[in-house]
PDB file of N, CA and C in Angstrom:
ATOM      1  N   GLY A   1      11.538 -32.941  51.400  1.00  0.00           N
ATOM      2  CA  GLY A   1      11.349 -32.528  52.710  1.00  0.00           C
ATOM      3  C   GLY A   1      10.522 -33.404  53.602  1.00  0.00           C
ATOM      4  N   SER A   2      11.047 -34.568  53.948  1.00  0.00           N
ATOM      5  CA  SER A   2      10.340 -35.441  54.887  1.00  0.00           C
ATOM      6  C   SER A   2      10.149 -34.794  56.241  1.00  0.00           C
ATOM      7  N   TYR A   3      11.070 -33.924  56.610  1.00  0.00           N
ATOM      8  CA  TYR A   3      11.046 -33.369  57.955  1.00  0.00           C
ATOM      9  C   TYR A   3      10.575 -31.921  57.994  1.00  0.00           C
ATOM     10  N   ILE A   4      10.049 -31.432  56.903  1.00  0.00           N
ATOM     11  CA  ILE A   4       9.560 -30.053  56.865  1.00  0.00           C
ATOM     12  C   ILE A   4       8.147 -30.007  57.435  1.00  0.00           C
ATOM     13  N   ASN A   5       7.926 -29.098  58.344  1.00  0.00           N
ATOM     14  CA  ASN A   5       6.595 -28.886  58.895  1.00  0.00           C
ATOM     15  C   ASN A   5       5.823 -28.029  57.890  1.00  0.00           C
ATOM     16  N   PRO A   6       4.734 -28.554  57.305  1.00  0.00           N
ATOM     17  CA  PRO A   6       3.997 -27.794  56.292  1.00  0.00           C
ATOM     18  C   PRO A   6       3.515 -26.424  56.772  1.00  0.00           C
ATOM     19  N   GLU A   7       3.113 -26.326  58.035  1.00  0.00           N
ATOM     20  CA  GLU A   7       2.655 -25.031  58.552  1.00  0.00           C
ATOM     21  C   GLU A   7       3.800 -24.028  58.597  1.00  0.00           C
ATOM     22  N   SER A   8       4.968 -24.476  59.047  1.00  0.00           N
ATOM     23  CA  SER A   8       6.135 -23.590  59.090  1.00  0.00           C
ATOM     24  C   SER A   8       6.568 -23.200  57.684  1.00  0.00           C
ATOM     25  N   ALA A   9       6.546 -24.160  56.764  1.00  0.00           N
ATOM     26  CA  ALA A   9       6.927 -23.872  55.380  1.00  0.00           C
ATOM     27  C   ALA A   9       5.995 -22.834  54.768  1.00  0.00           C
ATOM     28  N   HIS A  10       4.731 -22.905  55.095  1.00  0.00           N
ATOM     29  CA  HIS A  10       3.778 -21.907  54.599  1.00  0.00           C
ATOM     30  C   HIS A  10       4.047 -20.543  55.221  1.00  0.00           C
ATOM     31  N   LEU A  11       4.323 -20.526  56.521  1.00  0.00           N
ATOM     32  CA  LEU A  11       4.550 -19.251  57.208  1.00  0.00           C
ATOM     33  C   LEU A  11       5.710 -18.458  56.615  1.00  0.00           C
ATOM     34  N   ILE A  12       6.752 -19.159  56.147  1.00  0.00           N
ATOM     35  CA  ILE A  12       7.890 -18.440  55.561  1.00  0.00           C
ATOM     36  C   ILE A  12       7.758 -18.282  54.051  1.00  0.00           C
ATOM     37  N   GLY A  13       6.652 -18.764  53.482  1.00  0.00           N
ATOM     38  CA  GLY A  13       6.421 -18.592  52.055  1.00  0.00           C
ATOM     39  C   GLY A  13       7.065 -19.649  51.183  1.00  0.00           C
ATOM     40  N   LEU A  14       7.542 -20.749  51.783  1.00  0.00           N
ATOM     41  CA  LEU A  14       8.172 -21.806  51.006  1.00  0.00           C
ATOM     42  C   LEU A  14       7.156 -22.555  50.155  1.00  0.00           C
ATOM     43  N   ILE A  15       5.961 -22.743  50.689  1.00  0.00           N
ATOM     44  CA  ILE A  15       4.879 -23.368  49.928  1.00  0.00           C
ATOM     45  C   ILE A  15       3.665 -22.457  49.988  1.00  0.00           C
ATOM     46  N   PRO A  16       2.827 -22.509  48.944  1.00  0.00           N
ATOM     47  CA  PRO A  16       1.637 -21.651  48.944  1.00  0.00           C
ATOM     48  C   PRO A  16       0.605 -22.108  49.967  1.00  0.00           C
ATOM     49  N   ASN A  17      -0.408 -21.310  50.145  1.00  0.00           N
ATOM     50  CA  ASN A  17      -1.452 -21.586  51.120  1.00  0.00           C
ATOM     51  C   ASN A  17      -2.447 -22.592  50.549  1.00  0.00           C
ATOM     52  N   PHE A  18      -2.181 -23.872  50.790  1.00  0.00           N
ATOM     53  CA  PHE A  18      -3.088 -24.935  50.388  1.00  0.00           C
ATOM     54  C   PHE A  18      -3.831 -25.422  51.615  1.00  0.00           C
ATOM     55  N   PRO A  19      -5.009 -26.007  51.421  1.00  0.00           N
ATOM     56  CA  PRO A  19      -5.672 -26.636  52.571  1.00  0.00           C
ATOM     57  C   PRO A  19      -4.746 -27.696  53.170  1.00  0.00           C
ATOM     58  N   LYS A  20      -4.709 -27.805  54.480  1.00  0.00           N
ATOM     59  CA  LYS A  20      -3.797 -28.734  55.156  1.00  0.00           C
ATOM     60  C   LYS A  20      -3.937 -30.160  54.645  1.00  0.00           C
ATOM     61  N   ALA A  21      -5.138 -30.554  54.286  1.00  0.00           N
ATOM     62  CA  ALA A  21      -5.360 -31.921  53.825  1.00  0.00           C
ATOM     63  C   ALA A  21      -4.623 -32.214  52.522  1.00  0.00           C
ATOM     64  N   LYS A  22      -4.249 -31.189  51.760  1.00  0.00           N
ATOM     65  CA  LYS A  22      -3.582 -31.404  50.476  1.00  0.00           C
ATOM     66  C   LYS A  22      -2.062 -31.431  50.590  1.00  0.00           C
ATOM     67  N   VAL A  23      -1.514 -31.157  51.761  1.00  0.00           N
ATOM     68  CA  VAL A  23      -0.063 -31.144  51.944  1.00  0.00           C
ATOM     69  C   VAL A  23       0.317 -32.315  52.831  1.00  0.00           C
ATOM     70  N   ARG A  24       1.165 -33.198  52.292  1.00  0.00           N
ATOM     71  CA  ARG A  24       1.634 -34.310  53.110  1.00  0.00           C
ATOM     72  C   ARG A  24       3.013 -34.737  52.630  1.00  0.00           C
ATOM     73  N   SER A  25       3.770 -35.273  53.537  1.00  0.00           N
ATOM     74  CA  SER A  25       5.109 -35.753  53.226  1.00  0.00           C
ATOM     75  C   SER A  25       5.013 -37.156  52.652  1.00  0.00           C
ATOM     76  N   VAL A  26       5.819 -37.427  51.648  1.00  0.00           N
ATOM     77  CA  VAL A  26       5.852 -38.776  51.084  1.00  0.00           C
ATOM     78  C   VAL A  26       7.159 -39.483  51.418  1.00  0.00           C
ATOM     79  N   GLY A  27       7.948 -38.876  52.297  1.00  0.00           N
ATOM     80  CA  GLY A  27       9.191 -39.513  52.715  1.00  0.00           C
ATOM     81  C   GLY A  27      10.198 -39.586  51.580  1.00  0.00           C
ATOM     82  N   ASN A  28      11.008 -40.618  51.592  1.00  0.00           N
ATOM     83  CA  ASN A  28      12.038 -40.788  50.575  1.00  0.00           C
ATOM     84  C   ASN A  28      11.430 -41.521  49.382  1.00  0.00           C
ATOM     85  N   ALA A  29      10.654 -40.814  48.589  1.00  0.00           N
ATOM     86  CA  ALA A  29       9.910 -41.416  47.490  1.00  0.00           C
ATOM     87  C   ALA A  29      10.828 -41.989  46.416  1.00  0.00           C
ATOM     88  N   ALA A  30      11.956 -41.345  46.151  1.00  0.00           N
ATOM     89  CA  ALA A  30      12.877 -41.846  45.125  1.00  0.00           C
ATOM     90  C   ALA A  30      13.438 -43.208  45.525  1.00  0.00           C
ATOM     91  N   SER A  31      13.832 -43.332  46.781  1.00  0.00           N
ATOM     92  CA  SER A  31      14.375 -44.603  47.264  1.00  0.00           C
ATOM     93  C   SER A  31      13.305 -45.689  47.247  1.00  0.00           C
ATOM     94  N   LEU A  32      12.116 -45.360  47.696  1.00  0.00           N
ATOM     95  CA  LEU A  32      11.023 -46.331  47.712  1.00  0.00           C
ATOM     96  C   LEU A  32      10.692 -46.794  46.294  1.00  0.00           C
ATOM     97  N   GLY A  33      10.648 -45.857  45.352  1.00  0.00           N
ATOM     98  CA  GLY A  33      10.368 -46.213  43.960  1.00  0.00           C
ATOM     99  C   GLY A  33      11.432 -47.118  43.371  1.00  0.00           C
ATOM    100  N   ALA A  34      12.697 -46.843  43.695  1.00  0.00           N
ATOM    101  CA  ALA A  34      13.790 -47.689  43.200  1.00  0.00           C
ATOM    102  C   ALA A  34      13.673 -49.106  43.751  1.00  0.00           C
ATOM    103  N   ILE A  35      13.357 -49.215  45.025  1.00  0.00           N
ATOM    104  CA  ILE A  35      13.190 -50.541  45.637  1.00  0.00           C
ATOM    105  C   ILE A  35      12.024 -51.276  44.986  1.00  0.00           C
ATOM    106  N   MET A  36      10.915 -50.573  44.776  1.00  0.00           N
ATOM    107  CA  MET A  36       9.750 -51.203  44.149  1.00  0.00           C
ATOM    108  C   MET A  36      10.094 -51.724  42.755  1.00  0.00           C
ATOM    109  N   ALA A  37      10.852 -50.937  41.981  1.00  0.00           N
ATOM    110  CA  ALA A  37      11.229 -51.347  40.631  1.00  0.00           C
ATOM    111  C   ALA A  37      12.164 -52.557  40.657  1.00  0.00           C
ATOM    112  N   LEU A  38      13.007 -52.650  41.679  1.00  0.00           N
ATOM    113  CA  LEU A  38      13.938 -53.771  41.781  1.00  0.00           C
ATOM    114  C   LEU A  38      13.251 -55.076  42.165  1.00  0.00           C
ATOM    115  N   VAL A  39      12.238 -55.000  43.002  1.00  0.00           N
ATOM    116  CA  VAL A  39      11.621 -56.233  43.511  1.00  0.00           C
ATOM    117  C   VAL A  39      10.347 -56.627  42.773  1.00  0.00           C
ATOM    118  N   SER A  40       9.824 -55.754  41.933  1.00  0.00           N
ATOM    119  CA  SER A  40       8.576 -56.065  41.239  1.00  0.00           C
ATOM    120  C   SER A  40       8.707 -55.750  39.751  1.00  0.00           C
ATOM    121  N   GLU A  41       8.633 -56.786  38.936  1.00  0.00           N
ATOM    122  CA  GLU A  41       8.712 -56.582  37.484  1.00  0.00           C
ATOM    123  C   GLU A  41       7.549 -55.720  36.997  1.00  0.00           C
ATOM    124  N   GLU A  42       6.374 -55.907  37.588  1.00  0.00           N
ATOM    125  CA  GLU A  42       5.204 -55.109  37.207  1.00  0.00           C
ATOM    126  C   GLU A  42       5.428 -53.624  37.511  1.00  0.00           C
ATOM    127  N   ASP A  43       5.962 -53.322  38.700  1.00  0.00           N
ATOM    128  CA  ASP A  43       6.242 -51.926  39.060  1.00  0.00           C
ATOM    129  C   ASP A  43       7.313 -51.329  38.153  1.00  0.00           C
ATOM    130  N   CYS A  44       8.310 -52.140  37.794  1.00  0.00           N
ATOM    131  CA  CYS A  44       9.368 -51.669  36.899  1.00  0.00           C
ATOM    132  C   CYS A  44       8.779 -51.317  35.534  1.00  0.00           C
ATOM    133  N   LYS A  45       7.909 -52.174  35.011  1.00  0.00           N
ATOM    134  CA  LYS A  45       7.272 -51.898  33.715  1.00  0.00           C
ATOM    135  C   LYS A  45       6.394 -50.652  33.790  1.00  0.00           C
ATOM    136  N   GLN A  46       5.692 -50.474  34.901  1.00  0.00           N
ATOM    137  CA  GLN A  46       4.855 -49.286  35.068  1.00  0.00           C
ATOM    138  C   GLN A  46       5.719 -48.024  35.087  1.00  0.00           C
ATOM    139  N   ALA A  47       6.860 -48.081  35.769  1.00  0.00           N
ATOM    140  CA  ALA A  47       7.771 -46.932  35.808  1.00  0.00           C
ATOM    141  C   ALA A  47       8.306 -46.619  34.417  1.00  0.00           C
ATOM    142  N   GLU A  48       8.639 -47.649  33.648  1.00  0.00           N
ATOM    143  CA  GLU A  48       9.113 -47.442  32.275  1.00  0.00           C
ATOM    144  C   GLU A  48       8.027 -46.791  31.421  1.00  0.00           C
ATOM    145  N   LYS A  49       6.787 -47.248  31.581  1.00  0.00           N
ATOM    146  CA  LYS A  49       5.673 -46.679  30.812  1.00  0.00           C
ATOM    147  C   LYS A  49       5.474 -45.205  31.162  1.00  0.00           C
ATOM    148  N   ILE A  50       5.528 -44.884  32.439  1.00  0.00           N
ATOM    149  CA  ILE A  50       5.380 -43.491  32.875  1.00  0.00           C
ATOM    150  C   ILE A  50       6.503 -42.641  32.298  1.00  0.00           C
ATOM    151  N   SER A  51       7.731 -43.183  32.316  1.00  0.00           N
ATOM    152  CA  SER A  51       8.884 -42.403  31.837  1.00  0.00           C
ATOM    153  C   SER A  51       8.789 -42.085  30.350  1.00  0.00           C
ATOM    154  N   GLU A  52       8.062 -42.887  29.595  1.00  0.00           N
ATOM    155  CA  GLU A  52       7.907 -42.627  28.161  1.00  0.00           C
ATOM    156  C   GLU A  52       7.112 -41.351  27.897  1.00  0.00           C
ATOM    157  N   GLY A  53       6.312 -40.924  28.852  1.00  0.00           N
ATOM    158  CA  GLY A  53       5.505 -39.716  28.683  1.00  0.00           C
ATOM    159  C   GLY A  53       6.131 -38.476  29.294  1.00  0.00           C
ATOM    160  N   VAL A  54       7.405 -38.573  29.675  1.00  0.00           N
ATOM    161  CA  VAL A  54       8.090 -37.467  30.337  1.00  0.00           C
ATOM    162  C   VAL A  54       9.098 -36.840  29.382  1.00  0.00           C
ATOM    163  N   ASP A  55       9.108 -35.532  29.321  1.00  0.00           N
ATOM    164  CA  ASP A  55      10.101 -34.814  28.520  1.00  0.00           C
ATOM    165  C   ASP A  55      11.094 -34.145  29.452  1.00  0.00           C
ATOM    166  N   TYR A  56      12.373 -34.284  29.134  1.00  0.00           N
ATOM    167  CA  TYR A  56      13.427 -33.637  29.908  1.00  0.00           C
ATOM    168  C   TYR A  56      13.635 -32.236  29.348  1.00  0.00           C
ATOM    169  N   VAL A  57      13.622 -31.255  30.215  1.00  0.00           N
ATOM    170  CA  VAL A  57      13.835 -29.868  29.803  1.00  0.00           C
ATOM    171  C   VAL A  57      15.008 -29.318  30.599  1.00  0.00           C
ATOM    172  N   GLU A  58      16.053 -28.899  29.909  1.00  0.00           N
ATOM    173  CA  GLU A  58      17.224 -28.319  30.566  1.00  0.00           C
ATOM    174  C   GLU A  58      16.939 -26.847  30.816  1.00  0.00           C
ATOM    175  N   LEU A  59      16.504 -26.529  32.033  1.00  0.00           N
ATOM    176  CA  LEU A  59      16.095 -25.164  32.354  1.00  0.00           C
ATOM    177  C   LEU A  59      17.246 -24.177  32.259  1.00  0.00           C
ATOM    178  N   ALA A  60      18.465 -24.646  32.471  1.00  0.00           N
ATOM    179  CA  ALA A  60      19.619 -23.749  32.378  1.00  0.00           C
ATOM    180  C   ALA A  60      19.809 -23.215  30.961  1.00  0.00           C
ATOM    181  N   SER A  61      19.190 -23.851  29.981  1.00  0.00           N
ATOM    182  CA  SER A  61      19.323 -23.375  28.601  1.00  0.00           C
ATOM    183  C   SER A  61      18.426 -22.168  28.321  1.00  0.00           C
ATOM    184  N   PHE A  62      17.576 -21.822  29.265  1.00  0.00           N
ATOM    185  CA  PHE A  62      16.718 -20.647  29.133  1.00  0.00           C
ATOM    186  C   PHE A  62      17.301 -19.525  29.992  1.00  0.00           C
ATOM    187  N   PRO A  63      17.896 -18.503  29.368  1.00  0.00           N
ATOM    188  CA  PRO A  63      18.563 -17.445  30.140  1.00  0.00           C
ATOM    189  C   PRO A  63      17.654 -16.764  31.163  1.00  0.00           C
ATOM    190  N   GLU A  64      16.382 -16.647  30.857  1.00  0.00           N
ATOM    191  CA  GLU A  64      15.476 -15.942  31.764  1.00  0.00           C
ATOM    192  C   GLU A  64      15.020 -16.807  32.945  1.00  0.00           C
ATOM    193  N   PHE A  65      15.336 -18.095  32.920  1.00  0.00           N
ATOM    194  CA  PHE A  65      14.849 -18.992  33.960  1.00  0.00           C
ATOM    195  C   PHE A  65      15.309 -18.567  35.354  1.00  0.00           C
ATOM    196  N   THR A  66      16.584 -18.267  35.517  1.00  0.00           N
ATOM    197  CA  THR A  66      17.104 -17.898  36.837  1.00  0.00           C
ATOM    198  C   THR A  66      16.408 -16.661  37.373  1.00  0.00           C
ATOM    199  N   ASP A  67      16.179 -15.674  36.515  1.00  0.00           N
ATOM    200  CA  ASP A  67      15.487 -14.459  36.955  1.00  0.00           C
ATOM    201  C   ASP A  67      14.058 -14.761  37.393  1.00  0.00           C
ATOM    202  N   ILE A  68      13.362 -15.553  36.606  1.00  0.00           N
ATOM    203  CA  ILE A  68      11.975 -15.899  36.936  1.00  0.00           C
ATOM    204  C   ILE A  68      11.927 -16.693  38.238  1.00  0.00           C
ATOM    205  N   LEU A  69      12.832 -17.644  38.391  1.00  0.00           N
ATOM    206  CA  LEU A  69      12.860 -18.474  39.597  1.00  0.00           C
ATOM    207  C   LEU A  69      13.127 -17.638  40.841  1.00  0.00           C
ATOM    208  N   THR A  70      14.127 -16.771  40.792  1.00  0.00           N
ATOM    209  CA  THR A  70      14.449 -15.991  41.984  1.00  0.00           C
ATOM    210  C   THR A  70      13.346 -14.996  42.329  1.00  0.00           C
ATOM    211  N   GLN A  71      12.660 -14.475  41.335  1.00  0.00           N
ATOM    212  CA  GLN A  71      11.541 -13.567  41.617  1.00  0.00           C
ATOM    213  C   GLN A  71      10.373 -14.318  42.246  1.00  0.00           C
ATOM    214  N   ALA A  72      10.208 -15.581  41.869  1.00  0.00           N
ATOM    215  CA  ALA A  72       9.101 -16.379  42.402  1.00  0.00           C
ATOM    216  C   ALA A  72       9.379 -16.887  43.812  1.00  0.00           C
ATOM    217  N   MET A  73      10.642 -16.881  44.236  1.00  0.00           N
ATOM    218  CA  MET A  73      11.015 -17.390  45.560  1.00  0.00           C
ATOM    219  C   MET A  73      11.045 -16.252  46.564  1.00  0.00           C
ATOM    220  N   ARG A  74       9.916 -15.712  46.834  1.00  0.00           N
ATOM    221  CA  ARG A  74       9.829 -14.608  47.789  1.00  0.00           C
ATOM    222  C   ARG A  74       9.462 -15.163  49.148  1.00  0.00           C
ATOM    223  N   PHE A  75      10.463 -15.250  49.994  1.00  0.00           N
ATOM    224  CA  PHE A  75      10.204 -15.744  51.341  1.00  0.00           C
ATOM    225  C   PHE A  75       9.500 -14.669  52.154  1.00  0.00           C
ATOM    226  N   GLY A  76       8.706 -15.109  53.078  1.00  0.00           N
ATOM    227  CA  GLY A  76       7.905 -14.217  53.894  1.00  0.00           C
ATOM    228  C   GLY A  76       6.468 -14.668  53.809  1.00  0.00           C
ATOM    229  N   LYS A  77       5.690 -14.326  54.774  1.00  0.00           N
ATOM    230  CA  LYS A  77       4.298 -14.776  54.811  1.00  0.00           C
ATOM    231  C   LYS A  77       3.555 -14.302  53.578  1.00  0.00           C
ATOM    232  N   GLN A  78       2.901 -15.244  52.920  1.00  0.00           N
ATOM    233  CA  GLN A  78       2.128 -14.955  51.717  1.00  0.00           C
ATOM    234  C   GLN A  78       0.653 -14.876  52.089  1.00  0.00           C
ATOM    235  N   ASP A  79      -0.039 -13.903  51.554  1.00  0.00           N
ATOM    236  CA  ASP A  79      -1.479 -13.775  51.835  1.00  0.00           C
ATOM    237  C   ASP A  79      -2.297 -14.513  50.809  1.00  0.00           C
TER     238      ASP A  79
END
């Protein structure tokens, strides 16, 4: 969401109530990261190192996931 207004997103309950200083847009981070990896061998190696510590979890394999997700997505002003 590069174009999402954090205040509006909070008002509809899309994001929790965080201090404004902690919410910021990072733009097209995936594209920027890909470009960095292509033009910098050091950045590419750093990305590979980070990826070694990541586990892929197929959430669709957990039957209760959809129920938990939809219950957690309660739009409306959150107190």
